[in-house]
Amino acid sequence: MGFLYNIEIKHDGLGKHRVITGSNREIVQSKARAQMAEWDAKYSMVRSKVDARRGVEDKVEQAVKETEKARQAIDELQTLLSAVLDIKHAIDWESLKERPAFLNEPPKRPELLGFPREPKPSDVLFEAKLGLLDMVFSTRAEKKNAEAKAKYEMARVTWGKAVERLRQANKESMQTYENEVAAYNAEKQAFEETIASKNAGVDEQRKRYLNKEISAIHDYCDLVLSRSQYPDSFPKEWAIEYQAESKTIIIDYKLPNIDQLPRIKEVKYIKARDEFKETQIGQAECNALYDDVLYQLCLRSVFELFRSDVIGAVDAAGFNGMVTAIDRSTGQTVTACIISLHVTRAEFEKLNWWQIDPKTCFRSLKGVGSSKLHVITPVAPILQLNRKDSRFVSAHAVADSLDSSFNLAAMDWEEFEHLIREVFESEFKSTGGEVKVTQASRDGGVDAIAFDPDPIRGGKIIIQAKRYTNTVGVSAVRDLYGTLMNEGANKGILVTTSDFGPDAFEFAKGKPLTLMNGGNLLFLLEKHGHRAKIDIKEAKQILAEQQPKMNGTSAMG
């Protein structure tokens, strides 16, 4: 599956780094913000703890508080599973939407400048002051009247200019205000449209999920896991794959190693030395706690995925717990699968989750893992992720006739027969084994027997391959098991170019059977240096086109 969007985030204070991917930009951004908020909260707690130790005057009380925190941390680990049993795990799509308020203040309307009073001829200021002489001599009166009128006219002109300046100033103020209002409205509209677009993306993602689109189901399951709260010391990293034909979700989950678990059980303040003394749980208790944590984490992940499935998209779940630790025999850092589980929905529904013991439940579901998980003993995953979308492999016996565009799912059944024999020859030749084809059929199946001389894991091994374009059902697994019993073989291997249904995996549990789907086959081929591809959709079209030609040839014969 190819992702269209990814965001790389990091937190300098914690030294954390993560790349978040998904097919929906808004969902990816939402998860990135949630992760950063979680890191910020964690960093704040770290800083608070440092400051508290420096600044608390009553250090005895501080020791009591830290002891309580330490016990709570261990209690949290012991209740990882029960803590989520009553939680609603289905995604609330509305909660993914953003509803922020537009915080910018709208511009304030300006206060306009008032105009001065318009001068009038009747104003006292413009009245001619006529005396007795002005009454006698008319020319004197006329002169004073003319001067008063001129004074009025001058005042009128001055007033007019002042009004014009004020009117222009008010006009400019209003224009500025209107521009600011337009800018504010545009910014607010853009803000609201951005939020609406993001929320529409959430609605679109919900629609795609309800329509059971594969990428949307993948993103939904990834989101469910990302919203699950674990202690800060847990890696919270995983890879998932949704197989639509079998309705199976597979998780490769990065587990915490034992050194990442909290071990402090008590903090005391030693007055004589003015220091804090930490007491830790013993190694045996730590080992038991670690094993219990991993069993709980495995079951909890499966529980959350089944419980959150509201559209019936998940009929089975596979969990592979991966841990990175130091191999004490070599001193090298290794990453290995140490716990693997396959659960069907029917099995999930039968469990009384409040009453189970995690380890006992894991064993009853035929989970695979060492009896002491803390020893870090690698196990083979029951289901494996197909990590290569393009699915390229090749076979050396037919390498000259194949290239990376050749589709194995549409391969000639006889060539497919030889390909299977030869790839398993490559697998077993390192121990001196050999593989012989015993029979084949035109439906794409091939039976072979491998003889492995290894005294521990070897013996007679029945291999059956199905060049199928449809899901392999439980009947094929039953047939293989019957052949294994009749032949007195030690083990049976069923390999297909397609995939297996949940019933097939359920039947194979607890039996010496290995089921290899198309992805597993390609991994095995690549392991031995060969390249080609598997494309089920293309194969169906090719085989459908070939069928009329085959029928026509048969009729002519």
Coordinates of C-alpha atoms in Angstrom, one line a residue:
M1 CA 0.0 0.0 0.0
G2 CA 1.4 3.4 -0.9
F3 CA 0.8 6.3 1.4
L4 CA 0.2 9.8 0.0
Y5 CA 1.0 11.8 3.1
N6 CA 3.7 11.7 5.8
I7 CA 4.8 14.1 8.5
E8 CA 8.1 13.9 10.3
I9 CA 7.9 15.2 13.9
K10 CA 10.5 15.4 16.6
H11 CA 10.9 16.7 20.1
D12 CA 14.3 18.1 21.0
G13 CA 13.7 18.0 24.8
L14 CA 12.9 14.3 24.8
G15 CA 15.1 13.3 21.9
K16 CA 12.0 11.7 20.3
H17 CA 11.4 11.3 16.5
R18 CA 8.6 9.7 14.5
V19 CA 7.3 9.6 11.0
I20 CA 3.5 9.5 10.8
T21 CA 2.0 8.2 7.5
G22 CA -1.5 7.8 6.1
S23 CA -3.7 8.2 3.0
N24 CA -5.6 11.2 4.5
R25 CA -3.8 14.4 5.2
E26 CA -6.1 15.6 7.9
I27 CA -6.0 12.3 9.8
V28 CA -2.2 12.4 9.6
Q29 CA -2.0 16.0 10.8
S30 CA -4.4 15.1 13.7
K31 CA -2.2 12.2 14.8
A32 CA 0.9 14.4 14.5
R33 CA -0.7 17.1 16.7
A34 CA -1.8 14.5 19.3
Q35 CA 1.7 13.0 19.4
M36 CA 3.4 16.4 19.9
A37 CA 0.9 17.2 22.7
E38 CA 1.7 13.9 24.3
W39 CA 5.4 14.6 24.1
D40 CA 5.0 18.1 25.4
A41 CA 3.0 16.8 28.4
K42 CA 5.7 14.2 29.1
Y43 CA 8.5 16.8 28.9
S44 CA 6.6 19.0 31.2
M45 CA 6.4 16.2 33.7
V46 CA 10.1 15.5 33.4
R47 CA 10.9 19.1 34.0
S48 CA 8.5 19.3 36.9
K49 CA 10.1 16.3 38.6
V50 CA 13.6 17.9 38.3
D51 CA 12.3 21.2 39.7
A52 CA 10.3 19.5 42.4
R53 CA 13.3 17.7 43.8
R54 CA 15.3 20.9 43.9
G55 CA 12.6 23.1 45.4
V56 CA 10.6 21.0 47.8
E57 CA 11.4 22.0 51.4
D58 CA 9.8 19.0 53.0
K59 CA 12.0 16.3 51.4
V60 CA 10.5 13.5 53.5
E61 CA 7.1 14.3 52.1
Q62 CA 8.6 14.5 48.6
A63 CA 9.9 10.9 49.1
V64 CA 6.5 9.7 50.1
K65 CA 5.0 11.3 47.0
E66 CA 7.6 9.8 44.7
T67 CA 7.0 6.4 46.3
E68 CA 3.3 6.7 45.5
K69 CA 4.1 7.7 41.9
A70 CA 6.4 4.7 41.6
R71 CA 3.7 2.3 42.9
Q72 CA 1.1 3.8 40.6
A73 CA 3.5 3.3 37.6
I74 CA 3.8 -0.4 38.5
D75 CA 0.0 -0.7 39.1
E76 CA -0.6 0.8 35.7
L77 CA 1.5 -1.9 34.1
Q78 CA -0.4 -4.6 36.0
T79 CA -3.7 -3.3 34.7
L80 CA -2.9 -2.5 31.1
L81 CA -5.7 -4.8 29.9
S82 CA -8.4 -4.3 32.4
A83 CA -8.0 -0.5 32.1
V84 CA -9.4 -0.5 28.6
L85 CA -12.2 -3.0 28.9
D86 CA -14.9 -0.4 29.6
I87 CA -13.6 2.2 27.2
K88 CA -15.4 3.0 23.9
H89 CA -12.8 2.2 21.3
A90 CA -14.8 3.0 18.1
I91 CA -13.5 6.2 16.6
D92 CA -15.7 9.2 17.2
W93 CA -15.3 11.0 13.9
E94 CA -16.7 14.2 15.2
S95 CA -14.0 14.4 17.8
L96 CA -11.4 14.4 15.0
K97 CA -12.8 17.6 13.7
E98 CA -11.4 21.0 14.5
R99 CA -13.6 23.6 16.0
P100 CA -11.2 26.5 16.9
A101 CA -12.6 30.0 17.3
F102 CA -11.3 32.7 15.1
L103 CA -9.4 34.8 17.7
N104 CA -8.5 37.9 15.7
E105 CA -10.4 40.9 16.9
P106 CA -12.6 42.7 14.3
P107 CA -11.5 46.2 13.4
K108 CA -13.1 49.0 15.4
R109 CA -15.2 51.5 13.5
P110 CA -13.5 54.9 13.7
E111 CA -15.0 57.9 15.4
L112 CA -15.6 60.4 12.7
L113 CA -14.5 64.0 13.1
G114 CA -17.3 66.5 13.7
F115 CA -17.7 69.6 11.4
P116 CA -17.5 73.1 12.7
R117 CA -20.7 75.2 12.7
E118 CA -21.4 76.9 9.4
P119 CA -21.0 80.7 9.8
K120 CA -24.2 82.7 9.1
P121 CA -24.5 86.4 8.1
S122 CA -26.8 86.9 11.1
D123 CA -24.0 85.9 13.5
V124 CA -23.1 88.6 15.9
L125 CA -19.5 88.3 14.7
F126 CA -20.5 89.5 11.3
E127 CA -22.8 92.3 12.3
A128 CA -21.6 95.9 11.5
K129 CA -21.3 98.0 14.6
L130 CA -22.9 101.2 13.6
G131 CA -22.6 104.3 15.7
L132 CA -24.4 107.7 15.6
L133 CA -22.1 109.1 13.0
D134 CA -22.7 106.0 10.9
M135 CA -26.3 106.9 11.0
V136 CA -25.6 110.4 9.9
F137 CA -23.0 109.6 7.2
S138 CA -24.3 106.8 5.0
T139 CA -20.9 106.2 3.5
R140 CA -19.6 105.2 6.8
A141 CA -22.4 102.7 7.3
E142 CA -21.9 101.3 3.9
K143 CA -18.2 100.8 4.5
K144 CA -18.8 99.0 7.8
N145 CA -21.5 96.9 6.3
A146 CA -19.1 96.0 3.5
E147 CA -16.3 95.1 5.9
A148 CA -18.7 92.9 7.9
K149 CA -19.8 91.1 4.8
A150 CA -16.2 90.6 3.7
K151 CA -15.4 89.2 7.1
Y152 CA -18.4 86.8 6.8
E153 CA -17.3 85.7 3.3
M154 CA -13.8 85.1 4.5
A155 CA -15.1 83.0 7.4
R156 CA -17.3 81.1 5.0
V157 CA -14.3 80.2 2.8
T158 CA -12.3 79.2 5.8
W159 CA -15.1 77.1 7.1
G160 CA -15.6 75.5 3.7
K161 CA -11.9 74.5 3.5
A162 CA -12.0 73.1 7.1
V163 CA -15.1 71.1 6.3
E164 CA -13.4 69.7 3.2
R165 CA -10.3 68.7 5.2
L166 CA -12.4 67.0 7.8
R167 CA -14.6 65.3 5.2
Q168 CA -11.5 64.0 3.5
A169 CA -10.0 62.8 6.8
N170 CA -13.3 61.0 7.6
K171 CA -13.4 59.5 4.2
E172 CA -9.8 58.2 4.5
S173 CA -10.6 56.8 8.0
M174 CA -13.7 55.0 6.7
Q175 CA -11.7 53.7 3.7
T176 CA -9.0 52.3 6.0
Y177 CA -11.7 50.8 8.2
E178 CA -13.5 49.2 5.2
N179 CA -10.2 47.8 4.0
E180 CA -9.5 46.4 7.4
V181 CA -13.0 44.9 7.6
A182 CA -12.6 43.4 4.1
A183 CA -9.2 41.9 5.1
Y184 CA -10.6 40.7 8.4
N185 CA -13.6 39.0 6.7
A186 CA -11.3 37.5 4.0
E187 CA -9.0 36.1 6.7
K188 CA -11.9 34.8 8.7
Q189 CA -13.4 33.2 5.6
A190 CA -10.1 31.6 4.7
F191 CA -9.8 30.3 8.3
E192 CA -13.3 28.9 8.3
E193 CA -12.8 27.4 4.8
T194 CA -9.6 25.7 5.9
I195 CA -11.3 24.2 9.0
A196 CA -14.2 23.2 6.9
S197 CA -11.9 21.6 4.3
K198 CA -10.1 19.7 7.1
N199 CA -13.4 18.6 8.6
A200 CA -14.7 17.6 5.2
G201 CA -11.6 15.4 4.9
V202 CA -12.6 13.7 8.1
D203 CA -16.1 13.2 6.7
E204 CA -14.6 11.8 3.5
Q205 CA -12.4 9.5 5.5
R206 CA -15.4 8.3 7.5
K207 CA -17.3 7.7 4.2
R208 CA -14.4 5.7 2.8
Y209 CA -14.3 3.6 6.0
L210 CA -18.0 2.9 6.0
N211 CA -17.6 1.9 2.3
K212 CA -14.9 -0.5 3.5
E213 CA -12.1 0.9 1.3
I214 CA -8.9 -1.0 2.2
S215 CA -6.8 2.1 2.8
A216 CA -9.4 3.6 5.0
I217 CA -9.8 0.5 7.1
H218 CA -6.0 0.4 7.4
D219 CA -6.0 4.1 8.6
Y220 CA -8.8 3.5 11.0
C221 CA -7.1 0.6 12.7
D222 CA -3.9 2.6 12.8
L223 CA -5.8 5.5 14.4
V224 CA -7.4 3.1 17.0
L225 CA -3.9 1.9 18.1
S226 CA -2.5 5.5 18.1
R227 CA -5.3 6.6 20.5
S228 CA -4.5 3.9 23.0
Q229 CA -2.7 5.3 26.1
Y230 CA 0.4 3.5 27.4
P231 CA 3.1 4.5 29.8
D232 CA 5.6 7.0 28.5
S233 CA 8.4 4.5 28.4
F234 CA 6.6 2.4 25.7
P235 CA 7.8 2.9 22.1
K236 CA 4.3 3.2 20.6
E237 CA 5.5 2.1 17.2
W238 CA 3.9 -0.4 14.9
A239 CA 3.3 -1.4 11.3
I240 CA -0.1 -2.8 10.2
E241 CA -1.6 -4.5 7.1
Y242 CA -5.2 -5.1 6.3
Q243 CA -5.9 -8.2 4.1
A244 CA -9.3 -7.6 2.5
E245 CA -10.0 -11.1 1.2
S246 CA -9.6 -12.7 4.6
K247 CA -10.7 -9.6 6.6
T248 CA -7.5 -10.0 8.6
I249 CA -5.6 -7.2 10.3
I250 CA -1.9 -7.9 11.0
I251 CA 0.2 -5.9 13.4
D252 CA 3.9 -5.8 13.9
Y253 CA 4.1 -4.1 17.3
K254 CA 7.4 -2.8 18.8
L255 CA 7.4 -3.9 22.4
P256 CA 9.3 -2.2 25.2
N257 CA 12.3 -4.0 26.3
I258 CA 12.7 -5.0 29.9
D259 CA 15.0 -2.0 30.7
Q260 CA 12.2 0.4 29.7
L261 CA 9.9 -0.8 32.5
P262 CA 9.8 1.3 35.7
R263 CA 11.6 -0.6 38.5
I264 CA 11.4 1.8 41.4
K265 CA 9.1 0.7 44.2
E266 CA 10.1 3.0 47.0
V267 CA 11.9 6.4 47.5
K268 CA 13.3 7.4 50.9
Y269 CA 14.9 10.6 52.1
I270 CA 18.2 10.0 54.0
K271 CA 18.5 13.1 56.2
A272 CA 22.1 12.3 57.3
R273 CA 23.3 12.4 53.8
D274 CA 20.7 14.8 52.5
E275 CA 19.9 12.5 49.6
F276 CA 17.1 10.4 48.2
K277 CA 17.5 6.6 48.1
E278 CA 15.6 4.5 45.6
T279 CA 14.7 0.9 46.2
Q280 CA 13.9 -1.2 43.1
I281 CA 12.0 -4.4 42.6
G282 CA 14.0 -7.6 42.3
Q283 CA 15.1 -9.2 39.0
A284 CA 12.7 -12.1 39.3
E285 CA 9.8 -9.8 40.0
C286 CA 10.8 -7.6 37.1
N287 CA 11.0 -10.6 34.8
A288 CA 7.5 -11.7 35.8
L289 CA 6.1 -8.2 35.4
Y290 CA 7.7 -7.9 31.9
D291 CA 6.2 -11.2 30.7
D292 CA 2.8 -10.1 32.1
V293 CA 3.0 -6.7 30.4
L294 CA 3.7 -8.3 27.0
Y295 CA 0.8 -10.8 27.3
Q296 CA -1.5 -7.9 28.3
L297 CA -0.2 -5.7 25.5
C298 CA -0.8 -8.4 22.9
L299 CA -4.3 -9.1 24.0
R300 CA -5.2 -5.5 24.5
S301 CA -4.2 -4.6 21.0
V302 CA -6.4 -7.4 19.6
F303 CA -9.2 -6.4 21.9
E304 CA -9.1 -2.7 20.8
L305 CA -9.2 -3.6 17.1
F306 CA -12.1 -6.0 17.4
R307 CA -14.0 -3.8 19.8
S308 CA -13.6 -0.7 17.5
D309 CA -14.7 -2.5 14.4
V310 CA -18.2 -1.2 13.7
I311 CA -18.5 -2.2 10.1
G312 CA -17.5 -5.9 10.3
A313 CA -14.2 -5.4 8.5
V314 CA -12.1 -7.5 10.8
D315 CA -12.8 -11.3 11.1
A316 CA -9.3 -12.1 12.4
A317 CA -6.3 -10.3 13.9
G318 CA -2.7 -11.3 13.9
F319 CA -0.2 -9.8 16.4
N320 CA 3.5 -10.0 16.2
G321 CA 5.4 -8.5 19.2
M322 CA 8.8 -7.3 18.1
V323 CA 11.5 -6.3 20.6
T324 CA 14.9 -4.6 20.1
A325 CA 17.4 -5.7 22.6
I326 CA 21.1 -6.7 23.1
D327 CA 21.9 -10.3 22.3
R328 CA 24.0 -11.2 25.3
S329 CA 25.8 -14.0 23.3
T330 CA 27.1 -11.6 20.6
G331 CA 26.7 -8.2 22.2
Q332 CA 24.9 -7.0 19.1
T333 CA 21.5 -5.2 19.0
V334 CA 18.9 -7.4 17.4
T335 CA 15.2 -7.1 16.6
A336 CA 13.2 -10.2 16.9
C337 CA 9.6 -11.4 17.1
I338 CA 9.2 -13.0 20.5
I339 CA 5.4 -13.3 20.7
S340 CA 2.8 -14.0 18.0
L341 CA -0.9 -14.5 18.1
H342 CA -3.8 -15.2 15.7
V343 CA -7.3 -14.6 16.9
T344 CA -10.6 -14.9 15.1
R345 CA -13.7 -12.9 15.9
A346 CA -15.5 -16.0 17.1
E347 CA -12.7 -16.7 19.6
F348 CA -12.7 -13.0 20.7
E349 CA -16.5 -13.0 21.3
K350 CA -16.3 -16.1 23.5
L351 CA -13.8 -14.6 26.0
N352 CA -14.9 -13.1 29.3
W353 CA -12.3 -10.4 29.3
W354 CA -12.8 -9.4 33.0
Q355 CA -12.0 -12.9 34.2
I356 CA -9.1 -14.0 32.0
D357 CA -5.5 -14.4 33.1
P358 CA -3.4 -12.9 30.2
K359 CA -0.8 -15.7 29.9
T360 CA -3.3 -18.5 30.3
C361 CA -5.6 -16.8 27.7
F362 CA -2.7 -16.3 25.3
R363 CA -1.8 -20.0 25.6
S364 CA -5.4 -21.1 25.1
L365 CA -5.6 -19.1 21.9
K366 CA -2.5 -21.1 20.8
G367 CA -0.3 -18.0 20.8
V368 CA 3.4 -18.6 20.0
G369 CA 6.1 -17.5 22.4
S370 CA 8.7 -18.7 24.8
S371 CA 7.6 -19.6 28.3
K372 CA 9.9 -16.9 29.5
L373 CA 9.4 -13.9 27.3
H374 CA 12.1 -11.9 29.1
V375 CA 14.7 -14.2 27.8
I376 CA 14.1 -12.8 24.3
T377 CA 13.7 -16.1 22.3
P378 CA 12.8 -15.4 18.7
V379 CA 9.7 -17.2 17.3
A380 CA 8.3 -17.4 13.8
P381 CA 5.3 -15.1 13.3
I382 CA 2.0 -16.9 12.7
L383 CA 1.1 -14.2 10.2
Q384 CA 3.6 -11.9 8.5
L385 CA 3.3 -8.5 7.0
N386 CA 3.8 -8.2 3.3
R387 CA 6.3 -5.4 3.4
K388 CA 6.7 -5.1 -0.4
D389 CA 3.8 -3.7 -2.2
S390 CA 5.2 -4.5 -5.6
R391 CA 5.8 -8.1 -4.7
F392 CA 8.9 -8.9 -6.7
V393 CA 10.7 -12.3 -6.8
S394 CA 12.3 -14.6 -9.3
A395 CA 13.1 -18.3 -9.7
H396 CA 16.5 -19.4 -11.0
A397 CA 15.3 -22.4 -13.0
V398 CA 13.0 -20.2 -15.0
A399 CA 14.9 -16.9 -14.6
D400 CA 15.7 -16.7 -18.3
S401 CA 12.0 -16.6 -19.1
L402 CA 10.9 -14.4 -16.3
D403 CA 11.4 -10.7 -15.5
S404 CA 10.2 -8.4 -12.8
S405 CA 6.9 -7.8 -14.6
F406 CA 6.0 -11.5 -14.8
N407 CA 3.0 -12.3 -12.6
L408 CA 3.4 -15.6 -10.7
A409 CA -0.3 -15.8 -10.0
A410 CA -0.9 -16.2 -13.7
M411 CA 2.1 -18.5 -14.3
D412 CA 1.9 -21.7 -16.3
W413 CA 1.0 -24.4 -13.8
E414 CA 4.0 -26.6 -14.9
E415 CA 6.5 -23.8 -14.5
F416 CA 4.9 -23.0 -11.2
E417 CA 5.5 -26.6 -10.2
H418 CA 9.2 -26.4 -10.9
L419 CA 9.5 -23.0 -9.3
I420 CA 8.1 -24.3 -6.0
R421 CA 10.3 -27.3 -6.0
E422 CA 13.4 -25.3 -6.8
V423 CA 12.8 -22.6 -4.2
F424 CA 12.3 -25.2 -1.5
E425 CA 15.4 -27.0 -2.7
S426 CA 17.3 -23.7 -2.1
E427 CA 15.8 -23.5 1.3
F428 CA 16.7 -27.0 2.4
K429 CA 20.0 -27.5 0.6
S430 CA 22.0 -25.7 3.3
T431 CA 21.3 -28.8 5.5
G432 CA 21.7 -31.3 2.8
G433 CA 18.0 -31.8 2.1
E434 CA 16.3 -32.5 -1.2
V435 CA 12.9 -31.9 -2.6
K436 CA 11.0 -34.1 -5.0
V437 CA 7.7 -33.3 -6.9
T438 CA 5.3 -36.2 -6.5
Q439 CA 2.3 -35.0 -8.4
A440 CA 0.7 -31.9 -9.9
S441 CA -2.6 -30.9 -11.2
R442 CA -3.8 -28.3 -13.7
D443 CA -5.7 -26.4 -11.0
G444 CA -2.4 -25.0 -9.9
G445 CA -1.7 -27.4 -7.0
V446 CA 1.5 -29.3 -6.6
D447 CA 2.5 -31.9 -4.0
A448 CA 6.1 -32.3 -3.1
I449 CA 8.1 -34.1 -0.4
A450 CA 11.1 -32.6 1.2
F451 CA 13.6 -34.7 3.2
D452 CA 15.5 -32.6 5.8
P453 CA 18.4 -34.5 7.4
D454 CA 18.5 -32.1 10.4
P455 CA 18.2 -34.3 13.5
I456 CA 16.1 -31.8 15.4
R457 CA 13.8 -30.0 13.0
G458 CA 14.2 -32.3 10.0
G459 CA 12.4 -35.3 8.7
K460 CA 9.8 -35.8 6.1
I461 CA 8.0 -32.6 5.1
I462 CA 4.9 -32.5 2.8
I463 CA 4.8 -29.4 0.6
Q464 CA 1.7 -28.4 -1.3
A465 CA 1.4 -25.2 -3.4
K466 CA -1.7 -23.6 -4.8
R467 CA -1.4 -21.2 -7.7
Y468 CA -4.7 -19.6 -6.8
T469 CA -6.3 -16.2 -7.3
N470 CA -9.0 -16.8 -4.7
T471 CA -8.7 -17.2 -0.9
V472 CA -7.6 -20.7 0.1
G473 CA -10.3 -22.2 2.4
V474 CA -10.0 -24.6 5.3
S475 CA -10.6 -27.7 3.1
A476 CA -7.2 -27.4 1.5
V477 CA -5.6 -27.3 4.9
R478 CA -7.6 -30.3 6.0
D479 CA -6.4 -32.1 2.9
L480 CA -2.8 -31.3 3.6
Y481 CA -3.2 -32.5 7.2
G482 CA -4.7 -35.8 6.0
T483 CA -1.8 -36.3 3.6
L484 CA 0.6 -35.5 6.4
M485 CA -0.9 -38.2 8.6
N486 CA -1.1 -40.8 5.7
E487 CA 2.5 -40.2 4.8
G488 CA 3.7 -40.2 8.3
A489 CA 5.4 -36.9 7.8
N490 CA 6.8 -34.6 10.4
K491 CA 5.4 -31.4 9.0
G492 CA 3.2 -29.9 6.3
I493 CA 3.7 -26.7 4.4
L494 CA 0.9 -25.1 2.3
V495 CA 2.0 -22.2 0.1
T496 CA -0.3 -20.1 -2.2
T497 CA 0.0 -17.1 -4.4
S498 CA -3.2 -15.7 -2.8
D499 CA -4.2 -15.8 0.9
F500 CA -5.9 -18.0 3.5
G501 CA -9.2 -17.5 5.2
P502 CA -9.6 -17.3 9.0
D503 CA -10.9 -20.8 9.2
A504 CA -7.7 -22.1 7.6
F505 CA -5.6 -20.5 10.2
E506 CA -7.9 -21.7 13.0
F507 CA -7.6 -25.3 11.8
A508 CA -3.8 -25.1 11.5
K509 CA -3.4 -23.9 15.1
G510 CA -1.7 -26.5 17.3
K511 CA -0.8 -28.7 14.3
P512 CA 2.5 -29.2 12.6
L513 CA 1.3 -27.1 9.7
T514 CA 2.8 -23.9 8.2
L515 CA 0.6 -21.7 6.0
M516 CA 2.5 -19.4 3.6
N517 CA 0.5 -16.8 1.7
G518 CA 1.7 -14.9 -1.4
G519 CA 3.7 -12.4 0.7
N520 CA 5.4 -15.2 2.5
L521 CA 6.2 -17.0 -0.8
L522 CA 7.7 -13.8 -2.2
F523 CA 9.8 -13.3 0.9
L524 CA 11.2 -16.8 0.6
L525 CA 12.0 -16.3 -3.1
E526 CA 13.7 -13.0 -2.4
K527 CA 15.7 -14.6 0.4
H528 CA 17.3 -16.8 -2.3
G529 CA 17.9 -13.8 -4.6
H530 CA 15.0 -14.1 -7.1
R531 CA 12.7 -11.4 -8.5
A532 CA 9.2 -11.5 -10.1
K533 CA 5.7 -10.3 -8.9
I534 CA 2.3 -11.4 -7.8
D535 CA -0.8 -9.4 -8.8
I536 CA -4.1 -11.2 -8.1
K537 CA -6.3 -8.8 -10.0
E538 CA -4.1 -8.9 -13.1
A539 CA -3.9 -12.7 -12.9
K540 CA -7.7 -13.1 -12.9
Q541 CA -7.9 -11.0 -16.1
I542 CA -5.1 -13.0 -17.8
L543 CA -6.5 -16.4 -16.8
A544 CA -10.0 -15.3 -17.9
E545 CA -8.7 -14.3 -21.3
Q546 CA -6.7 -17.6 -21.7
Q547 CA -9.7 -19.8 -20.8
P548 CA -11.6 -19.3 -24.1
K549 CA -8.4 -20.0 -26.1
M550 CA -7.8 -23.2 -24.1
N551 CA -11.4 -24.3 -24.7
G552 CA -11.1 -23.6 -28.4
T553 CA -7.9 -25.6 -28.7
S554 CA -9.4 -28.5 -26.9
A555 CA -12.4 -28.5 -29.2
M556 CA -10.2 -28.6 -32.2
G557 CA -8.2 -31.5 -30.8

